[in-house]
Amino acid sequence: MPGIGPTGCPRATNDVTPQPEFIRLQHSSPSAGDVSPVGTAMGTRGAITLHVITKNLQSIRSDVKMHDFISELDNLEFDVLFITETWRTQTRECMETSRGHKLFLSGGDGHCGVGICVSKNCSRNMSDIVFNAYSPRICSLTFRLFGKSFFMCSCYFPTTWDTDDLVNEMYSLLDTLLETENIGNKIALFGGDFNASIGNRQACDDVVHIGQCGMGQRNERGSTLVHWVLEHGLQIFNRFLQLNTA
């Protein structure tokens, strides 16, 4: 399956279950300031087109795997890359590759670890960059790009083997971020591995917020995610959605 973006863009690797990859803040009405995973936002220098993809790495803990990942990154076509399961032990890392791409990583114990990578072309036009490493499961990056304010959050939700208490802790932290980051004035995008299947569209679903990109059966955690999205006025996207950016 192709990743989100123009035809022929790189493949994401977290195709274990049909789950949402992107959750975007839905503004009260469409405007020139809206942006989609692949779309445009109007800034002081015209339209901003972002190519956003996700990748589940399943460990870049060792020096060898980190080197391989950076080599892959340097040959990847992207603007922003959400990564999960880095398995990195450092709680906070910020680095730049030899090609000028910037990595912001949040790690710790266990098989978690998240991060946000920004391409050289995108990062050189960014300002007011603030990175927060909250836990091995959540990190955020805020910045300004061509006159627009962005808030991006990389998430790695607990798997089906983990308890519901861990899932609830994730939602509590995301709720706090939504309340404290003044999201209404930013273009917000949540990406990563949500470990929740929203399934096929149900008759009661709001197409604007839930979309028509799911497949299969909705599980319990998928229902929880849908309720959270509706509660906060967000939208669900993934690679199956054909976006109209005209």
PDB file of C-alpha atoms in Angstrom:
ATOM      1  CA  MET A   1       0.000   0.000   0.000  1.00  0.00           C
ATOM      2  CA  PRO A   2       1.387   3.424  -0.854  1.00  0.00           C
ATOM      3  CA  GLY A   3       1.921   5.900   1.928  1.00  0.00           C
ATOM      4  CA  ILE A   4       0.016   9.133   2.089  1.00  0.00           C
ATOM      5  CA  GLY A   5       1.114  11.448  -0.667  1.00  0.00           C
ATOM      6  CA  PRO A   6       1.436  11.688  -4.428  1.00  0.00           C
ATOM      7  CA  THR A   7       1.584   8.519  -6.524  1.00  0.00           C
ATOM      8  CA  GLY A   8       4.824   6.656  -6.019  1.00  0.00           C
ATOM      9  CA  CYS A   9       5.673   8.057  -2.593  1.00  0.00           C
ATOM     10  CA  PRO A  10       7.424   5.780  -0.056  1.00  0.00           C
ATOM     11  CA  ARG A  11       5.680   2.927   1.682  1.00  0.00           C
ATOM     12  CA  ALA A  12       4.898   2.934   5.383  1.00  0.00           C
ATOM     13  CA  THR A  13       5.600  -0.301   7.237  1.00  0.00           C
ATOM     14  CA  ASN A  14       2.961  -0.492   9.972  1.00  0.00           C
ATOM     15  CA  ASP A  15       0.375  -2.444   7.979  1.00  0.00           C
ATOM     16  CA  VAL A  16      -0.421  -4.983  10.698  1.00  0.00           C
ATOM     17  CA  THR A  17      -4.014  -3.793  11.104  1.00  0.00           C
ATOM     18  CA  PRO A  18      -6.185  -1.328   9.176  1.00  0.00           C
ATOM     19  CA  GLN A  19      -5.985   1.588  11.579  1.00  0.00           C
ATOM     20  CA  PRO A  20      -5.932   5.364  11.299  1.00  0.00           C
ATOM     21  CA  GLU A  21      -2.539   6.954  10.887  1.00  0.00           C
ATOM     22  CA  PHE A  22      -3.379  10.620  11.069  1.00  0.00           C
ATOM     23  CA  ILE A  23      -5.757  12.621  13.193  1.00  0.00           C
ATOM     24  CA  ARG A  24      -6.155  16.283  12.308  1.00  0.00           C
ATOM     25  CA  LEU A  25      -7.848  19.168  14.061  1.00  0.00           C
ATOM     26  CA  GLN A  26     -11.065  20.056  12.206  1.00  0.00           C
ATOM     27  CA  HIS A  27     -11.570  23.816  12.101  1.00  0.00           C
ATOM     28  CA  SER A  28     -15.111  25.129  12.351  1.00  0.00           C
ATOM     29  CA  SER A  29     -15.136  25.929   8.630  1.00  0.00           C
ATOM     30  CA  PRO A  30     -12.784  25.252   5.729  1.00  0.00           C
ATOM     31  CA  SER A  31     -10.267  28.009   5.301  1.00  0.00           C
ATOM     32  CA  ALA A  32      -6.991  28.781   3.614  1.00  0.00           C
ATOM     33  CA  GLY A  33      -5.250  27.832   6.833  1.00  0.00           C
ATOM     34  CA  ASP A  34      -6.317  24.195   6.804  1.00  0.00           C
ATOM     35  CA  VAL A  35      -3.803  21.521   5.914  1.00  0.00           C
ATOM     36  CA  SER A  36      -4.163  17.804   5.250  1.00  0.00           C
ATOM     37  CA  PRO A  37      -1.567  15.016   5.422  1.00  0.00           C
ATOM     38  CA  VAL A  38      -1.042  15.810   1.773  1.00  0.00           C
ATOM     39  CA  GLY A  39      -2.516  19.186   1.059  1.00  0.00           C
ATOM     40  CA  THR A  40      -1.948  22.896   1.157  1.00  0.00           C
ATOM     41  CA  ALA A  41      -2.073  25.669   3.713  1.00  0.00           C
ATOM     42  CA  MET A  42      -1.950  29.309   2.759  1.00  0.00           C
ATOM     43  CA  GLY A  43       0.808  31.234   4.510  1.00  0.00           C
ATOM     44  CA  THR A  44       2.536  34.534   4.012  1.00  0.00           C
ATOM     45  CA  ARG A  45       4.497  33.027   1.115  1.00  0.00           C
ATOM     46  CA  GLY A  46       1.620  31.211  -0.575  1.00  0.00           C
ATOM     47  CA  ALA A  47       0.571  27.575  -0.467  1.00  0.00           C
ATOM     48  CA  ILE A  48       2.366  25.128   1.826  1.00  0.00           C
ATOM     49  CA  THR A  49       2.296  21.528   0.619  1.00  0.00           C
ATOM     50  CA  LEU A  50       3.199  18.888   3.206  1.00  0.00           C
ATOM     51  CA  HIS A  51       3.990  15.232   2.556  1.00  0.00           C
ATOM     52  CA  VAL A  52       3.435  13.428   5.858  1.00  0.00           C
ATOM     53  CA  ILE A  53       4.030   9.703   6.364  1.00  0.00           C
ATOM     54  CA  THR A  54       4.380   7.250   9.263  1.00  0.00           C
ATOM     55  CA  LYS A  55       6.747   4.375   9.918  1.00  0.00           C
ATOM     56  CA  ASN A  56       6.897   1.715  12.626  1.00  0.00           C
ATOM     57  CA  LEU A  57      10.632   1.038  12.982  1.00  0.00           C
ATOM     58  CA  GLN A  58      10.626  -1.923  15.383  1.00  0.00           C
ATOM     59  CA  SER A  59      13.924  -0.774  16.895  1.00  0.00           C
ATOM     60  CA  ILE A  60      16.686   1.637  16.011  1.00  0.00           C
ATOM     61  CA  ARG A  61      18.269   1.076  19.433  1.00  0.00           C
ATOM     62  CA  SER A  62      21.623  -0.193  18.182  1.00  0.00           C
ATOM     63  CA  ASP A  63      24.140   1.977  16.355  1.00  0.00           C
ATOM     64  CA  VAL A  64      23.862  -0.249  13.294  1.00  0.00           C
ATOM     65  CA  LYS A  65      20.082   0.051  13.050  1.00  0.00           C
ATOM     66  CA  MET A  66      20.220   3.793  13.678  1.00  0.00           C
ATOM     67  CA  HIS A  67      22.765   4.150  10.886  1.00  0.00           C
ATOM     68  CA  ASP A  68      20.563   2.108   8.533  1.00  0.00           C
ATOM     69  CA  PHE A  69      17.536   4.235   9.394  1.00  0.00           C
ATOM     70  CA  ILE A  70      19.384   7.497   8.780  1.00  0.00           C
ATOM     71  CA  SER A  71      20.629   6.160   5.448  1.00  0.00           C
ATOM     72  CA  GLU A  72      17.041   5.316   4.518  1.00  0.00           C
ATOM     73  CA  LEU A  73      15.878   8.709   5.739  1.00  0.00           C
ATOM     74  CA  ASP A  74      18.388  10.501   3.548  1.00  0.00           C
ATOM     75  CA  ASN A  75      16.858   8.815   0.497  1.00  0.00           C
ATOM     76  CA  LEU A  76      13.205   9.286   1.525  1.00  0.00           C
ATOM     77  CA  GLU A  77      10.796  11.749  -0.087  1.00  0.00           C
ATOM     78  CA  PHE A  78       8.962  13.415   2.796  1.00  0.00           C
ATOM     79  CA  ASP A  79       8.362  16.604   4.727  1.00  0.00           C
ATOM     80  CA  VAL A  80       7.348  15.174   8.110  1.00  0.00           C
ATOM     81  CA  LEU A  81       7.758  11.581   9.269  1.00  0.00           C
ATOM     82  CA  PHE A  82       6.099  10.202  12.413  1.00  0.00           C
ATOM     83  CA  ILE A  83       8.009   7.209  13.800  1.00  0.00           C
ATOM     84  CA  THR A  84       7.092   4.669  16.482  1.00  0.00           C
ATOM     85  CA  GLU A  85       8.742   1.710  18.218  1.00  0.00           C
ATOM     86  CA  THR A  86      12.222   3.194  18.121  1.00  0.00           C
ATOM     87  CA  TRP A  87      13.144   1.277  21.293  1.00  0.00           C
ATOM     88  CA  ARG A  88      15.569   4.085  22.122  1.00  0.00           C
ATOM     89  CA  THR A  89      16.528   4.295  25.812  1.00  0.00           C
ATOM     90  CA  GLN A  90      17.364   8.025  25.924  1.00  0.00           C
ATOM     91  CA  THR A  91      14.447  10.091  27.194  1.00  0.00           C
ATOM     92  CA  ARG A  92      15.112  12.967  24.787  1.00  0.00           C
ATOM     93  CA  GLU A  93      17.267  13.220  21.674  1.00  0.00           C
ATOM     94  CA  CYS A  94      17.594  15.916  19.033  1.00  0.00           C
ATOM     95  CA  MET A  95      19.958  15.398  16.135  1.00  0.00           C
ATOM     96  CA  GLU A  96      20.612  16.339  12.533  1.00  0.00           C
ATOM     97  CA  THR A  97      21.685  13.951   9.755  1.00  0.00           C
ATOM     98  CA  SER A  98      24.495  14.632   7.333  1.00  0.00           C
ATOM     99  CA  ARG A  99      21.858  15.579   4.759  1.00  0.00           C
ATOM    100  CA  GLY A 100      20.308  18.148   7.092  1.00  0.00           C
ATOM    101  CA  HIS A 101      17.182  16.254   8.199  1.00  0.00           C
ATOM    102  CA  LYS A 102      16.236  16.833  11.844  1.00  0.00           C
ATOM    103  CA  LEU A 103      15.238  14.065  14.267  1.00  0.00           C
ATOM    104  CA  PHE A 104      13.346  14.617  17.512  1.00  0.00           C
ATOM    105  CA  LEU A 105      13.117  11.433  19.595  1.00  0.00           C
ATOM    106  CA  SER A 106      11.431  10.502  22.876  1.00  0.00           C
ATOM    107  CA  GLY A 107      12.424   7.185  24.429  1.00  0.00           C
ATOM    108  CA  GLY A 108      12.798   5.202  27.638  1.00  0.00           C
ATOM    109  CA  ASP A 109      12.485   1.636  28.822  1.00  0.00           C
ATOM    110  CA  GLY A 110      10.766  -1.103  26.879  1.00  0.00           C
ATOM    111  CA  HIS A 111       9.738  -1.552  23.258  1.00  0.00           C
ATOM    112  CA  CYS A 112       8.264   1.898  22.791  1.00  0.00           C
ATOM    113  CA  GLY A 113       9.856   5.141  21.710  1.00  0.00           C
ATOM    114  CA  VAL A 114       8.402   7.753  19.351  1.00  0.00           C
ATOM    115  CA  GLY A 115       9.718  10.583  17.274  1.00  0.00           C
ATOM    116  CA  ILE A 116       9.178  13.186  14.583  1.00  0.00           C
ATOM    117  CA  CYS A 117      11.556  13.680  11.664  1.00  0.00           C
ATOM    118  CA  VAL A 118      11.549  16.827   9.563  1.00  0.00           C
ATOM    119  CA  SER A 119      13.169  17.014   6.157  1.00  0.00           C
ATOM    120  CA  LYS A 120      15.946  19.450   5.355  1.00  0.00           C
ATOM    121  CA  ASN A 121      13.786  21.431   2.941  1.00  0.00           C
ATOM    122  CA  CYS A 122      11.017  21.757   5.510  1.00  0.00           C
ATOM    123  CA  SER A 123      13.196  22.417   8.566  1.00  0.00           C
ATOM    124  CA  ARG A 124      15.192  25.233   7.000  1.00  0.00           C
ATOM    125  CA  ASN A 125      11.978  27.236   6.660  1.00  0.00           C
ATOM    126  CA  MET A 126      10.764  26.496  10.211  1.00  0.00           C
ATOM    127  CA  SER A 127      11.059  28.856  13.169  1.00  0.00           C
ATOM    128  CA  ASP A 128      10.065  28.903  16.846  1.00  0.00           C
ATOM    129  CA  ILE A 129      10.700  25.160  17.119  1.00  0.00           C
ATOM    130  CA  VAL A 130       9.786  23.591  20.454  1.00  0.00           C
ATOM    131  CA  PHE A 131      10.148  19.847  21.077  1.00  0.00           C
ATOM    132  CA  ASN A 132       8.602  18.104  24.077  1.00  0.00           C
ATOM    133  CA  ALA A 133       9.458  14.490  24.963  1.00  0.00           C
ATOM    134  CA  TYR A 134       6.604  13.542  27.281  1.00  0.00           C
ATOM    135  CA  SER A 135       7.087   9.780  27.451  1.00  0.00           C
ATOM    136  CA  PRO A 136       8.217   6.813  25.360  1.00  0.00           C
ATOM    137  CA  ARG A 137       4.729   6.913  23.833  1.00  0.00           C
ATOM    138  CA  ILE A 138       4.084  10.621  23.165  1.00  0.00           C
ATOM    139  CA  CYS A 139       6.123  13.554  21.939  1.00  0.00           C
ATOM    140  CA  SER A 140       5.199  16.837  20.276  1.00  0.00           C
ATOM    141  CA  LEU A 141       6.734  19.423  17.995  1.00  0.00           C
ATOM    142  CA  THR A 142       5.463  22.971  17.599  1.00  0.00           C
ATOM    143  CA  PHE A 143       6.813  25.397  15.020  1.00  0.00           C
ATOM    144  CA  ARG A 144       5.979  28.126  12.544  1.00  0.00           C
ATOM    145  CA  LEU A 145       6.211  27.575   8.809  1.00  0.00           C
ATOM    146  CA  PHE A 146       5.641  30.399   6.334  1.00  0.00           C
ATOM    147  CA  GLY A 147       3.535  32.346   8.790  1.00  0.00           C
ATOM    148  CA  LYS A 148       1.422  29.424  10.046  1.00  0.00           C
ATOM    149  CA  SER A 149       1.649  27.765  13.475  1.00  0.00           C
ATOM    150  CA  PHE A 150       1.782  23.962  13.624  1.00  0.00           C
ATOM    151  CA  PHE A 151       1.381  21.429  16.422  1.00  0.00           C
ATOM    152  CA  MET A 152       2.389  17.847  15.646  1.00  0.00           C
ATOM    153  CA  CYS A 153       2.210  14.908  18.018  1.00  0.00           C
ATOM    154  CA  SER A 154       3.658  11.431  17.519  1.00  0.00           C
ATOM    155  CA  CYS A 155       1.803   8.658  19.394  1.00  0.00           C
ATOM    156  CA  TYR A 156       2.365   4.980  20.044  1.00  0.00           C
ATOM    157  CA  PHE A 157      -0.684   3.501  21.752  1.00  0.00           C
ATOM    158  CA  PRO A 158      -0.616   0.341  23.864  1.00  0.00           C
ATOM    159  CA  THR A 159      -1.202  -2.936  22.038  1.00  0.00           C
ATOM    160  CA  THR A 160      -4.033  -5.381  22.686  1.00  0.00           C
ATOM    161  CA  TRP A 161      -1.779  -7.148  25.208  1.00  0.00           C
ATOM    162  CA  ASP A 162      -1.613  -4.013  27.350  1.00  0.00           C
ATOM    163  CA  THR A 163      -4.228  -2.973  29.884  1.00  0.00           C
ATOM    164  CA  ASP A 164      -7.010  -0.465  29.303  1.00  0.00           C
ATOM    165  CA  ASP A 165      -5.528   1.628  32.091  1.00  0.00           C
ATOM    166  CA  LEU A 166      -2.516   2.364  29.884  1.00  0.00           C
ATOM    167  CA  VAL A 167      -4.814   3.373  27.042  1.00  0.00           C
ATOM    168  CA  ASN A 168      -6.737   5.704  29.340  1.00  0.00           C
ATOM    169  CA  GLU A 169      -3.470   7.283  30.502  1.00  0.00           C
ATOM    170  CA  MET A 170      -2.618   8.035  26.874  1.00  0.00           C
ATOM    171  CA  TYR A 171      -5.933   9.743  26.256  1.00  0.00           C
ATOM    172  CA  SER A 172      -5.596  11.725  29.503  1.00  0.00           C
ATOM    173  CA  LEU A 173      -2.225  13.098  28.400  1.00  0.00           C
ATOM    174  CA  LEU A 174      -3.530  13.930  24.926  1.00  0.00           C
ATOM    175  CA  ASP A 175      -6.509  15.683  26.530  1.00  0.00           C
ATOM    176  CA  THR A 176      -4.112  17.763  28.598  1.00  0.00           C
ATOM    177  CA  LEU A 177      -2.099  18.678  25.486  1.00  0.00           C
ATOM    178  CA  LEU A 178      -5.224  19.746  23.646  1.00  0.00           C
ATOM    179  CA  GLU A 179      -6.222  21.928  26.575  1.00  0.00           C
ATOM    180  CA  THR A 180      -2.848  23.568  27.203  1.00  0.00           C
ATOM    181  CA  GLU A 181      -1.327  24.005  23.732  1.00  0.00           C
ATOM    182  CA  ASN A 182      -3.905  26.491  22.428  1.00  0.00           C
ATOM    183  CA  ILE A 183      -4.578  24.087  19.569  1.00  0.00           C
ATOM    184  CA  GLY A 184      -7.389  26.191  18.134  1.00  0.00           C
ATOM    185  CA  ASN A 185      -4.823  28.663  16.816  1.00  0.00           C
ATOM    186  CA  LYS A 186      -2.561  25.992  15.293  1.00  0.00           C
ATOM    187  CA  ILE A 187      -2.686  23.477  12.469  1.00  0.00           C
ATOM    188  CA  ALA A 188      -2.661  20.275  14.527  1.00  0.00           C
ATOM    189  CA  LEU A 189      -1.770  16.794  13.362  1.00  0.00           C
ATOM    190  CA  PHE A 190      -1.494  13.585  15.404  1.00  0.00           C
ATOM    191  CA  GLY A 191       0.294  10.672  13.757  1.00  0.00           C
ATOM    192  CA  GLY A 192       1.709   7.286  14.601  1.00  0.00           C
ATOM    193  CA  ASP A 193       0.473   3.857  15.596  1.00  0.00           C
ATOM    194  CA  PHE A 194      -2.887   4.003  17.367  1.00  0.00           C
ATOM    195  CA  ASN A 195      -3.366   0.213  17.694  1.00  0.00           C
ATOM    196  CA  ALA A 196      -7.099   0.648  17.189  1.00  0.00           C
ATOM    197  CA  SER A 197      -9.233  -0.525  14.286  1.00  0.00           C
ATOM    198  CA  ILE A 198     -12.040   1.863  13.337  1.00  0.00           C
ATOM    199  CA  GLY A 199     -13.294  -0.632  10.747  1.00  0.00           C
ATOM    200  CA  ASN A 200     -15.751   0.023   7.961  1.00  0.00           C
ATOM    201  CA  ARG A 201     -17.929   3.102   8.157  1.00  0.00           C
ATOM    202  CA  GLN A 202     -20.984   2.597  10.333  1.00  0.00           C
ATOM    203  CA  ALA A 203     -24.408   4.103   9.654  1.00  0.00           C
ATOM    204  CA  CYS A 204     -24.154   6.491  12.608  1.00  0.00           C
ATOM    205  CA  ASP A 205     -20.644   7.729  11.755  1.00  0.00           C
ATOM    206  CA  ASP A 206     -19.979  11.352  10.927  1.00  0.00           C
ATOM    207  CA  VAL A 207     -18.187  11.195   7.560  1.00  0.00           C
ATOM    208  CA  VAL A 208     -16.534  14.577   8.101  1.00  0.00           C
ATOM    209  CA  HIS A 209     -14.807  13.423  11.276  1.00  0.00           C
ATOM    210  CA  ILE A 210     -14.495   9.642  10.851  1.00  0.00           C
ATOM    211  CA  GLY A 211     -14.104   9.551   7.068  1.00  0.00           C
ATOM    212  CA  GLN A 212     -14.545   6.544   4.826  1.00  0.00           C
ATOM    213  CA  CYS A 213     -11.024   5.157   5.006  1.00  0.00           C
ATOM    214  CA  GLY A 214     -11.517   2.255   7.412  1.00  0.00           C
ATOM    215  CA  MET A 215     -11.918  -1.434   6.651  1.00  0.00           C
ATOM    216  CA  GLY A 216     -12.738  -4.584   8.567  1.00  0.00           C
ATOM    217  CA  GLN A 217     -14.375  -4.680  11.983  1.00  0.00           C
ATOM    218  CA  ARG A 218     -14.327  -1.891  14.543  1.00  0.00           C
ATOM    219  CA  ASN A 219     -12.900  -3.116  17.819  1.00  0.00           C
ATOM    220  CA  GLU A 220     -13.453  -1.741  21.325  1.00  0.00           C
ATOM    221  CA  ARG A 221     -10.406   0.491  21.223  1.00  0.00           C
ATOM    222  CA  GLY A 222     -11.455   1.676  17.793  1.00  0.00           C
ATOM    223  CA  SER A 223     -14.756   2.809  19.315  1.00  0.00           C
ATOM    224  CA  THR A 224     -12.854   4.588  22.090  1.00  0.00           C
ATOM    225  CA  LEU A 225     -10.733   6.391  19.503  1.00  0.00           C
ATOM    226  CA  VAL A 226     -13.801   7.416  17.498  1.00  0.00           C
ATOM    227  CA  HIS A 227     -15.446   8.859  20.620  1.00  0.00           C
ATOM    228  CA  TRP A 228     -12.270  10.789  21.478  1.00  0.00           C
ATOM    229  CA  VAL A 229     -12.043  12.186  17.942  1.00  0.00           C
ATOM    230  CA  LEU A 230     -15.657  13.349  18.027  1.00  0.00           C
ATOM    231  CA  GLU A 231     -15.280  14.820  21.509  1.00  0.00           C
ATOM    232  CA  HIS A 232     -12.442  17.079  20.374  1.00  0.00           C
ATOM    233  CA  GLY A 233     -13.686  17.904  16.874  1.00  0.00           C
ATOM    234  CA  LEU A 234     -10.869  16.067  15.089  1.00  0.00           C
ATOM    235  CA  GLN A 235     -10.705  14.220  11.771  1.00  0.00           C
ATOM    236  CA  ILE A 236      -9.302  10.781  10.961  1.00  0.00           C
ATOM    237  CA  PHE A 237      -7.158  10.219   7.878  1.00  0.00           C
ATOM    238  CA  ASN A 238      -5.063   7.391   6.505  1.00  0.00           C
ATOM    239  CA  ARG A 239      -3.489   6.272   3.266  1.00  0.00           C
ATOM    240  CA  PHE A 240      -6.779   4.901   1.955  1.00  0.00           C
ATOM    241  CA  LEU A 241      -8.356   8.362   1.763  1.00  0.00           C
ATOM    242  CA  GLN A 242      -8.322  10.223  -1.559  1.00  0.00           C
ATOM    243  CA  LEU A 243      -7.821  13.852  -0.580  1.00  0.00           C
ATOM    244  CA  ASN A 244      -9.096  16.772  -2.615  1.00  0.00           C
ATOM    245  CA  THR A 245      -6.722  19.656  -2.026  1.00  0.00           C
ATOM    246  CA  ALA A 246      -8.102  21.962  -4.699  1.00  0.00           C
TER     247      ALA A 246
END
